[in-house]
Amino acid sequence: MERPAAPGPERLFDSQRFPTDGFVLLALLLYAPVGLCLFVLRLFIGVHVFLVSCILPDGLLRRVIVRVMCSVLGLFVQQSGPRLRDVSVQVYIANHVTHFDHNVINLLASCNTPALNGAPGFICWSRGFMELGVTGSRAELVESLKAYSSHRGNPPLLLFPEEAATNGRAGLLRFSSWPFSVVDVVQPVALRVQRPLITVSVADSSWITELFWTFFVPFTVYQVRWMPSVPRRAEELSEDFALRVQELLAMELGVVSTRLTAADKAEHMKRLRHTSHLPFAPASSQPLAARLRMPSSLPGIGSFAPEDVRITTMAQQVKEVLPHVPLEVIRTDLAQTNCVDTTIANLLEGRVPFFPESEAGTDLPAPSTSWAASASGIQGSVDLPSSKPATKQFAKSPMERHLSLQERKRALYDYARR
């Protein structure tokens, strides 16, 4: 059976919270007054839940009481396979979906999650993280976690090797190897989150914002599935151990195991912010790919496979924005990125080399009025630092081509700032 293609970052992370379907959006608007009242009510109840969790000692009684009170807050926790939970395991490995995953799993089993990001203090403690006092490298963190796990009286550790949250629908980020260097036996925990009306989590959203929407929606369902514990094989490296557990967890969730990392998520969000600030981008909260006009008809579309039709459609969208870029170059880059926004950013930032069609003898389509106005505004209002203007012909020297590209990019950025 052929393995499905790994999804791109645009499928792993949601950048829009509200639905695009008109009927669901109308239902959300009608529900908004009720949601605001629920938020105010649940905010007061949440204070009592926090106080109860602080007063009662850690144990089965506290977990049962807090779990019942959380159901009033709209947080419903379901678990499957509780008999598979190994009481001798010192490390739980789970996929990361929301800011409150560790709190939800802690309602089912006593565990601690070390604080990896953010300043230590009351906020860190109140959110349920464990402060280790380690601010150095990952090696120091691993040594500290090994010392913690060596004491059998301590609760197990709950670690998230993805190091960044995803939407939980398409794939898993590449697991870091350091969580698998602590002990030789880990237990995977599969986590799914569902809620009506809006998305479960939005990339780059703060935990306070997510807490507001959690109290706003009618309910949020967390489904926790315990998987059998996985021991390390003889002479197995931590990287191979992490990859094997990632594959098992992806199969349990029915998603794809990708090679994208938390750094790729940060780069993807940076590109989205950069694309939204381009001078030709309309003032809209939708992504660029959704704002571009879909072509009404494409020649020869009947002879293409569904994948070719999709690539051709996205290539036409990029062509409308960058008419001087050859269509074959656009299609080649789209086959790798699978994202209109990323391809446009690659072409604008010079990551994909190409020969402009005007130099190859191909007739360029007439630029739109807004693009022509933008180009004239750049030429008329921005003075390039170099005394030599950008050549209108393709330079033969690689150095001249690089300088010409830098001048055009600098002019584009200066115009955007103006």
CSV table of C-alpha atoms in Angstrom, one decimal:
chain,number,residue,atom,x,y,z
A,1,MET,CA,0.0,0.0,0.0
A,2,GLU,CA,1.4,3.3,-1.1
A,3,ARG,CA,2.2,5.7,1.8
A,4,PRO,CA,0.1,9.0,1.6
A,5,ALA,CA,2.0,12.1,0.8
A,6,ALA,CA,3.1,14.2,3.8
A,7,PRO,CA,0.9,17.3,4.2
A,8,GLY,CA,2.3,20.8,4.0
A,9,PRO,CA,2.4,23.2,7.0
A,10,GLU,CA,-0.8,24.9,5.8
A,11,ARG,CA,-2.7,21.7,6.6
A,12,LEU,CA,-1.1,21.1,10.0
A,13,PHE,CA,-1.8,24.6,11.5
A,14,ASP,CA,-5.0,26.6,11.4
A,15,SER,CA,-4.5,30.4,10.9
A,16,GLN,CA,-8.2,31.2,10.9
A,17,ARG,CA,-10.5,30.6,13.9
A,18,PHE,CA,-13.9,31.3,12.4
A,19,PRO,CA,-15.6,29.0,9.9
A,20,THR,CA,-15.9,29.9,6.2
A,21,ASP,CA,-19.2,28.1,5.7
A,22,GLY,CA,-22.0,30.7,5.7
A,23,PHE,CA,-24.5,28.6,7.6
A,24,VAL,CA,-22.0,27.8,10.4
A,25,LEU,CA,-20.9,31.5,10.6
A,26,LEU,CA,-24.6,32.6,10.9
A,27,ALA,CA,-25.1,30.0,13.7
A,28,LEU,CA,-22.0,31.4,15.5
A,29,LEU,CA,-23.3,35.0,15.3
A,30,LEU,CA,-26.7,33.9,16.7
A,31,TYR,CA,-24.9,31.9,19.5
A,32,ALA,CA,-22.5,34.8,20.4
A,33,PRO,CA,-24.7,36.4,23.2
A,34,VAL,CA,-25.2,33.0,24.8
A,35,GLY,CA,-21.4,32.3,24.5
A,36,LEU,CA,-20.5,35.6,26.2
A,37,CYS,CA,-22.9,34.8,29.1
A,38,LEU,CA,-21.4,31.4,29.4
A,39,PHE,CA,-17.9,32.9,29.4
A,40,VAL,CA,-18.7,35.2,32.4
A,41,LEU,CA,-20.4,32.4,34.3
A,42,ARG,CA,-17.6,29.9,33.6
A,43,LEU,CA,-15.0,32.4,34.6
A,44,PHE,CA,-16.3,32.5,38.1
A,45,ILE,CA,-16.7,28.7,38.2
A,46,GLY,CA,-13.1,28.3,36.9
A,47,VAL,CA,-11.8,30.3,39.9
A,48,HIS,CA,-13.5,27.8,42.2
A,49,VAL,CA,-12.0,24.9,40.2
A,50,PHE,CA,-8.6,26.3,40.6
A,51,LEU,CA,-9.0,26.8,44.3
A,52,VAL,CA,-10.3,23.2,44.7
A,53,SER,CA,-7.4,21.8,42.8
A,54,CYS,CA,-5.0,23.8,45.0
A,55,ILE,CA,-6.6,22.8,48.3
A,56,LEU,CA,-7.1,19.1,47.8
A,57,PRO,CA,-4.1,16.8,47.8
A,58,ASP,CA,-3.1,15.0,44.6
A,59,GLY,CA,-5.1,11.8,44.3
A,60,LEU,CA,-8.1,10.0,42.9
A,61,LEU,CA,-10.6,12.1,44.9
A,62,ARG,CA,-9.2,15.4,43.6
A,63,ARG,CA,-9.2,14.2,40.0
A,64,VAL,CA,-12.8,13.0,40.2
A,65,ILE,CA,-14.1,16.3,41.8
A,66,VAL,CA,-12.1,18.5,39.4
A,67,ARG,CA,-13.2,16.4,36.4
A,68,VAL,CA,-16.8,16.8,37.3
A,69,MET,CA,-16.4,20.6,37.8
A,70,CYS,CA,-14.6,20.8,34.5
A,71,SER,CA,-17.6,19.4,32.8
A,72,VAL,CA,-19.5,22.5,34.0
A,73,LEU,CA,-16.8,24.5,32.2
A,74,GLY,CA,-17.6,22.7,29.0
A,75,LEU,CA,-14.5,20.4,29.1
A,76,PHE,CA,-15.5,16.8,28.7
A,77,VAL,CA,-12.8,14.2,28.9
A,78,GLN,CA,-13.2,10.7,27.5
A,79,GLN,CA,-10.6,7.9,27.8
A,80,SER,CA,-10.3,4.6,26.1
A,81,GLY,CA,-8.0,1.7,27.1
A,82,PRO,CA,-7.4,2.8,30.7
A,83,ARG,CA,-6.3,-0.8,31.5
A,84,LEU,CA,-3.4,-0.3,29.2
A,85,ARG,CA,-1.9,2.4,31.4
A,86,ASP,CA,1.3,1.0,32.9
A,87,VAL,CA,1.8,2.2,36.4
A,88,SER,CA,5.5,1.4,36.2
A,89,VAL,CA,6.1,3.7,33.3
A,90,GLN,CA,7.9,7.0,34.2
A,91,VAL,CA,7.3,8.9,30.9
A,92,TYR,CA,4.1,9.5,28.9
A,93,ILE,CA,4.5,10.6,25.3
A,94,ALA,CA,1.5,12.5,23.8
A,95,ASN,CA,0.8,14.6,20.7
A,96,HIS,CA,0.2,18.3,21.2
A,97,VAL,CA,-3.1,20.0,20.1
A,98,THR,CA,-4.0,22.7,22.6
A,99,HIS,CA,-2.5,24.7,25.5
A,100,PHE,CA,-4.4,22.6,28.0
A,101,ASP,CA,-3.4,19.1,27.0
A,102,HIS,CA,-1.4,18.5,30.1
A,103,ASN,CA,-4.2,19.6,32.3
A,104,VAL,CA,-6.7,17.2,30.7
A,105,ILE,CA,-4.4,14.2,30.9
A,106,ASN,CA,-3.7,15.1,34.5
A,107,LEU,CA,-7.4,14.6,35.2
A,108,LEU,CA,-7.0,10.9,34.3
A,109,ALA,CA,-3.6,10.1,35.7
A,110,SER,CA,-1.2,11.9,38.0
A,111,CYS,CA,1.7,13.3,36.0
A,112,ASN,CA,3.9,16.4,35.7
A,113,THR,CA,4.9,18.4,32.6
A,114,PRO,CA,8.1,20.4,32.8
A,115,ALA,CA,8.0,24.0,31.8
A,116,LEU,CA,10.1,24.5,28.7
A,117,ASN,CA,9.1,27.9,27.6
A,118,GLY,CA,8.1,31.0,29.5
A,119,ALA,CA,9.4,32.6,32.7
A,120,PRO,CA,9.0,30.6,35.9
A,121,GLY,CA,6.7,32.0,38.5
A,122,PHE,CA,3.0,32.0,39.6
A,123,ILE,CA,1.6,31.9,36.1
A,124,CYS,CA,3.7,28.8,35.2
A,125,TRP,CA,2.7,27.1,38.4
A,126,SER,CA,-1.0,28.0,38.1
A,127,ARG,CA,-1.1,26.5,34.6
A,128,GLY,CA,0.0,23.2,36.0
A,129,PHE,CA,3.6,23.1,34.8
A,130,MET,CA,6.5,21.8,36.8
A,131,GLU,CA,9.5,24.2,37.3
A,132,LEU,CA,12.9,22.5,37.1
A,133,GLY,CA,15.0,25.6,37.4
A,134,VAL,CA,17.0,24.5,34.3
A,135,THR,CA,17.7,27.4,31.8
A,136,GLY,CA,20.6,25.8,29.9
A,137,SER,CA,20.8,23.3,27.1
A,138,ARG,CA,18.7,20.3,26.3
A,139,ALA,CA,21.5,18.1,27.8
A,140,GLU,CA,21.0,19.8,31.2
A,141,LEU,CA,17.3,19.3,30.9
A,142,VAL,CA,17.6,15.6,30.1
A,143,GLU,CA,19.9,15.1,33.1
A,144,SER,CA,17.5,16.9,35.4
A,145,LEU,CA,14.6,14.8,34.1
A,146,LYS,CA,16.7,11.6,34.6
A,147,ALA,CA,17.3,12.6,38.2
A,148,TYR,CA,13.6,13.3,38.7
A,149,SER,CA,12.6,9.9,37.2
A,150,SER,CA,15.1,8.0,39.3
A,151,HIS,CA,12.9,8.7,42.4
A,152,ARG,CA,10.1,6.2,42.2
A,153,GLY,CA,7.9,8.2,44.4
A,154,ASN,CA,7.6,11.0,41.8
A,155,PRO,CA,4.6,11.0,39.4
A,156,PRO,CA,5.4,10.2,35.8
A,157,LEU,CA,6.5,12.8,33.3
A,158,LEU,CA,4.2,13.9,30.5
A,159,LEU,CA,6.2,15.1,27.5
A,160,PHE,CA,5.2,16.5,24.1
A,161,PRO,CA,8.1,15.7,21.6
A,162,GLU,CA,6.5,17.8,18.9
A,163,GLU,CA,7.3,20.9,20.9
A,164,ALA,CA,4.5,22.8,19.1
A,165,ALA,CA,0.8,22.3,18.8
A,166,THR,CA,-0.9,21.3,15.6
A,167,ASN,CA,-4.6,21.1,14.6
A,168,GLY,CA,-4.5,17.3,15.1
A,169,ARG,CA,-6.2,16.5,11.9
A,170,ALA,CA,-3.5,16.0,9.2
A,171,GLY,CA,-0.2,14.9,10.7
A,172,LEU,CA,2.4,14.9,13.5
A,173,LEU,CA,5.4,17.1,13.7
A,174,ARG,CA,8.8,15.4,13.8
A,175,PHE,CA,9.4,14.1,17.4
A,176,SER,CA,12.5,15.5,19.2
A,177,SER,CA,14.9,12.9,20.5
A,178,TRP,CA,15.6,14.3,23.9
A,179,PRO,CA,12.3,13.0,25.6
A,180,PHE,CA,13.4,9.5,24.6
A,181,SER,CA,16.8,9.9,26.3
A,182,VAL,CA,15.3,10.1,29.8
A,183,VAL,CA,14.1,6.5,30.2
A,184,ASP,CA,14.1,3.3,28.1
A,185,VAL,CA,10.3,2.6,28.3
A,186,VAL,CA,7.7,5.2,27.3
A,187,GLN,CA,3.9,5.0,27.0
A,188,PRO,CA,2.3,6.8,24.0
A,189,VAL,CA,-1.0,8.7,24.6
A,190,ALA,CA,-3.1,9.6,21.6
A,191,LEU,CA,-5.1,12.8,22.0
A,192,ARG,CA,-8.0,14.1,19.9
A,193,VAL,CA,-9.9,17.4,20.5
A,194,GLN,CA,-13.2,18.4,19.0
A,195,ARG,CA,-15.4,21.4,19.4
A,196,PRO,CA,-18.3,23.0,17.5
A,197,LEU,CA,-18.5,26.3,15.6
A,198,ILE,CA,-14.8,27.3,15.7
A,199,THR,CA,-11.4,25.6,15.3
A,200,VAL,CA,-9.8,23.9,18.2
A,201,SER,CA,-6.7,26.0,18.2
A,202,VAL,CA,-5.1,28.7,16.1
A,203,ALA,CA,-1.3,28.9,15.5
A,204,ASP,CA,0.5,31.6,17.4
A,205,SER,CA,-2.6,32.2,19.7
A,206,SER,CA,-1.9,32.8,23.4
A,207,TRP,CA,-3.2,30.5,26.1
A,208,ILE,CA,-5.4,33.4,27.5
A,209,THR,CA,-7.1,33.7,24.1
A,210,GLU,CA,-7.6,30.0,23.9
A,211,LEU,CA,-9.0,30.0,27.4
A,212,PHE,CA,-11.6,32.6,26.4
A,213,TRP,CA,-12.8,30.6,23.4
A,214,THR,CA,-12.8,27.4,25.5
A,215,PHE,CA,-15.3,29.0,27.9
A,216,PHE,CA,-17.2,30.6,25.0
A,217,VAL,CA,-18.1,27.6,23.0
A,218,PRO,CA,-20.8,25.2,24.2
A,219,PHE,CA,-18.3,22.3,24.9
A,220,THR,CA,-14.9,20.9,24.0
A,221,VAL,CA,-14.4,17.1,23.9
A,222,TYR,CA,-11.0,15.6,24.7
A,223,GLN,CA,-10.6,12.0,23.7
A,224,VAL,CA,-7.6,10.3,25.4
A,225,ARG,CA,-6.5,6.8,24.2
A,226,TRP,CA,-3.9,4.9,26.1
A,227,MET,CA,-1.5,2.8,24.0
A,228,PRO,CA,0.7,-0.1,25.1
A,229,SER,CA,4.1,0.9,26.5
A,230,VAL,CA,7.0,0.8,24.1
A,231,PRO,CA,10.5,-0.3,25.2
A,232,ARG,CA,13.7,0.8,23.6
A,233,ARG,CA,15.3,-1.9,21.4
A,234,ALA,CA,18.9,-3.1,22.0
A,235,GLU,CA,21.4,-0.5,20.9
A,236,GLU,CA,18.6,1.7,19.5
A,237,LEU,CA,19.5,5.4,19.2
A,238,SER,CA,17.2,8.0,20.7
A,239,GLU,CA,16.5,9.4,17.2
A,240,ASP,CA,15.3,6.0,16.0
A,241,PHE,CA,13.3,5.4,19.1
A,242,ALA,CA,11.5,8.7,18.7
A,243,LEU,CA,10.8,8.0,15.0
A,244,ARG,CA,9.3,4.6,15.9
A,245,VAL,CA,7.0,6.0,18.6
A,246,GLN,CA,6.0,8.8,16.2
A,247,GLU,CA,5.0,6.2,13.6
A,248,LEU,CA,2.9,4.2,16.1
A,249,LEU,CA,1.2,7.3,17.4
A,250,ALA,CA,0.4,8.5,13.9
A,251,MET,CA,-1.1,5.1,13.0
A,252,GLU,CA,-3.3,5.2,16.1
A,253,LEU,CA,-4.5,8.7,15.3
A,254,GLY,CA,-5.0,8.0,11.6
A,255,VAL,CA,-2.7,10.9,10.5
A,256,VAL,CA,0.6,11.2,8.7
A,257,SER,CA,4.0,11.2,10.3
A,258,THR,CA,5.8,14.2,8.9
A,259,ARG,CA,9.4,15.5,9.1
A,260,LEU,CA,8.3,19.1,9.8
A,261,THR,CA,9.5,20.6,13.1
A,262,ALA,CA,8.5,23.4,15.4
A,263,ALA,CA,11.0,25.6,13.5
A,264,ASP,CA,9.1,24.9,10.3
A,265,LYS,CA,5.9,26.1,12.0
A,266,ALA,CA,7.6,29.3,13.1
A,267,GLU,CA,8.9,29.9,9.5
A,268,HIS,CA,5.4,29.1,8.1
A,269,MET,CA,3.8,31.7,10.4
A,270,LYS,CA,6.5,34.2,9.5
A,271,ARG,CA,5.8,33.7,5.8
A,272,LEU,CA,2.0,34.1,6.4
A,273,ARG,CA,2.6,37.4,8.2
A,274,HIS,CA,5.0,38.6,5.4
A,275,THR,CA,2.6,37.7,2.7
A,276,SER,CA,-0.3,39.6,4.4
A,277,HIS,CA,1.9,42.7,4.4
A,278,LEU,CA,2.9,42.7,0.7
A,279,PRO,CA,1.9,45.9,-1.1
A,280,PHE,CA,-0.4,44.2,-3.6
A,281,ALA,CA,-2.2,42.2,-0.9
A,282,PRO,CA,-5.8,43.5,-0.2
A,283,ALA,CA,-6.7,44.5,3.3
A,284,SER,CA,-8.5,41.3,4.4
A,285,SER,CA,-8.1,38.7,7.1
A,286,GLN,CA,-8.3,35.8,4.7
A,287,PRO,CA,-5.2,34.0,3.4
A,288,LEU,CA,-3.9,35.2,0.0
A,289,ALA,CA,-4.9,31.9,-1.6
A,290,ALA,CA,-8.5,32.4,-0.6
A,291,ARG,CA,-8.6,36.1,-1.8
A,292,LEU,CA,-7.3,35.4,-5.3
A,293,ARG,CA,-9.9,35.0,-8.0
A,294,MET,CA,-10.4,31.4,-9.2
A,295,PRO,CA,-10.1,31.1,-13.0
A,296,SER,CA,-13.5,30.3,-14.5
A,297,SER,CA,-12.0,28.0,-17.1
A,298,LEU,CA,-8.7,26.3,-17.7
A,299,PRO,CA,-7.7,25.0,-21.1
A,300,GLY,CA,-7.3,21.3,-21.4
A,301,ILE,CA,-8.5,20.7,-17.8
A,302,GLY,CA,-10.4,17.6,-18.9
A,303,SER,CA,-7.2,15.7,-19.7
A,304,PHE,CA,-5.6,16.3,-16.3
A,305,ALA,CA,-5.7,14.2,-13.2
A,306,PRO,CA,-7.3,15.7,-10.1
A,307,GLU,CA,-3.8,16.5,-8.7
A,308,ASP,CA,-2.8,18.2,-11.9
A,309,VAL,CA,-6.0,20.2,-11.9
A,310,ARG,CA,-5.3,21.4,-8.4
A,311,ILE,CA,-1.7,22.4,-9.2
A,312,THR,CA,-2.8,24.1,-12.4
A,313,THR,CA,-5.4,26.1,-10.5
A,314,MET,CA,-2.9,27.2,-7.9
A,315,ALA,CA,-0.4,28.1,-10.6
A,316,GLN,CA,-2.9,30.3,-12.3
A,317,GLN,CA,-3.5,32.1,-9.0
A,318,VAL,CA,0.2,32.7,-8.6
A,319,LYS,CA,0.4,33.8,-12.2
A,320,GLU,CA,-2.1,36.6,-11.6
A,321,VAL,CA,0.1,38.0,-8.9
A,322,LEU,CA,3.5,37.4,-10.6
A,323,PRO,CA,2.8,37.6,-14.3
A,324,HIS,CA,6.5,37.7,-15.3
A,325,VAL,CA,7.3,34.3,-13.8
A,326,PRO,CA,7.1,31.4,-16.2
A,327,LEU,CA,4.2,29.0,-15.5
A,328,GLU,CA,6.4,25.9,-15.5
A,329,VAL,CA,8.6,27.4,-12.7
A,330,ILE,CA,5.5,28.1,-10.7
A,331,ARG,CA,4.1,24.6,-11.2
A,332,THR,CA,7.5,23.0,-10.2
A,333,ASP,CA,7.6,25.0,-6.9
A,334,LEU,CA,4.0,24.3,-6.2
A,335,ALA,CA,4.6,20.6,-6.5
A,336,GLN,CA,7.1,20.9,-3.6
A,337,THR,CA,5.3,23.5,-1.4
A,338,ASN,CA,1.7,22.7,-2.1
A,339,CYS,CA,0.9,26.2,-1.0
A,340,VAL,CA,0.2,29.4,-3.0
A,341,ASP,CA,1.4,31.7,-0.3
A,342,THR,CA,4.7,29.8,0.2
A,343,THR,CA,5.4,29.8,-3.6
A,344,ILE,CA,4.8,33.5,-3.9
A,345,ALA,CA,7.1,34.2,-1.0
A,346,ASN,CA,9.8,31.9,-2.5
A,347,LEU,CA,9.6,33.8,-5.8
A,348,LEU,CA,9.6,37.2,-4.3
A,349,GLU,CA,12.5,36.4,-1.9
A,350,GLY,CA,14.6,34.9,-4.7
A,351,ARG,CA,14.7,31.3,-3.4
A,352,VAL,CA,13.5,30.0,-6.8
A,353,PRO,CA,15.7,31.2,-9.8
A,354,PHE,CA,13.9,31.8,-13.1
A,355,PHE,CA,14.2,33.7,-16.4
A,356,PRO,CA,11.5,36.4,-16.8
A,357,GLU,CA,9.1,35.6,-19.7
A,358,SER,CA,9.8,38.9,-21.3
A,359,GLU,CA,13.3,37.9,-22.0
A,360,ALA,CA,12.3,34.5,-23.3
A,361,GLY,CA,10.1,36.0,-26.0
A,362,THR,CA,6.8,35.0,-24.3
A,363,ASP,CA,4.1,37.6,-24.3
A,364,LEU,CA,3.3,38.7,-20.8
A,365,PRO,CA,-0.3,39.3,-19.8
A,366,ALA,CA,-1.3,42.8,-19.2
A,367,PRO,CA,-0.7,43.7,-15.5
A,368,SER,CA,-3.7,44.8,-13.5
A,369,THR,CA,-4.2,48.5,-12.6
A,370,SER,CA,-3.3,48.0,-9.0
A,371,TRP,CA,0.0,46.3,-9.9
A,372,ALA,CA,0.9,48.9,-12.4
A,373,ALA,CA,0.1,51.6,-9.9
A,374,SER,CA,2.3,49.9,-7.3
A,375,ALA,CA,5.2,49.6,-9.8
A,376,SER,CA,4.9,53.2,-10.8
A,377,GLY,CA,4.8,54.2,-7.1
A,378,ILE,CA,7.9,52.2,-6.4
A,379,GLN,CA,9.8,53.8,-9.3
A,380,GLY,CA,8.6,57.3,-8.5
A,381,SER,CA,8.9,57.4,-4.7
A,382,VAL,CA,11.8,55.1,-3.8
A,383,ASP,CA,15.4,56.0,-4.4
A,384,LEU,CA,17.6,52.9,-4.6
A,385,PRO,CA,20.8,53.0,-2.6
A,386,SER,CA,22.9,52.0,-5.6
A,387,SER,CA,23.8,54.7,-8.1
A,388,LYS,CA,23.3,52.2,-10.9
A,389,PRO,CA,19.6,51.6,-11.7
A,390,ALA,CA,18.3,48.1,-12.0
A,391,THR,CA,18.8,46.8,-15.5
A,392,LYS,CA,15.8,46.0,-17.6
A,393,GLN,CA,17.6,43.2,-19.3
A,394,PHE,CA,18.7,39.9,-17.8
A,395,ALA,CA,22.3,40.4,-16.7
A,396,LYS,CA,24.9,37.9,-17.8
A,397,SER,CA,27.0,38.1,-14.7
A,398,PRO,CA,25.7,36.3,-11.6
A,399,MET,CA,26.9,39.2,-9.4
A,400,GLU,CA,24.9,41.7,-11.4
A,401,ARG,CA,21.8,39.6,-11.3
A,402,HIS,CA,22.2,39.3,-7.5
A,403,LEU,CA,22.6,43.0,-7.1
A,404,SER,CA,19.6,43.7,-9.4
A,405,LEU,CA,17.5,41.3,-7.3
A,406,GLN,CA,18.5,42.9,-4.1
A,407,GLU,CA,17.6,46.4,-5.5
A,408,ARG,CA,14.2,45.3,-6.5
A,409,LYS,CA,13.6,43.6,-3.2
A,410,ARG,CA,14.7,46.7,-1.3
A,411,ALA,CA,12.5,48.9,-3.4
A,412,LEU,CA,9.5,46.6,-2.7
A,413,TYR,CA,10.1,46.7,1.0
A,414,ASP,CA,10.6,50.5,1.1
A,415,TYR,CA,7.3,50.9,-0.8
A,416,ALA,CA,5.6,48.6,1.7
A,417,ARG,CA,6.9,50.7,4.6
A,418,ARG,CA,5.6,53.9,2.9
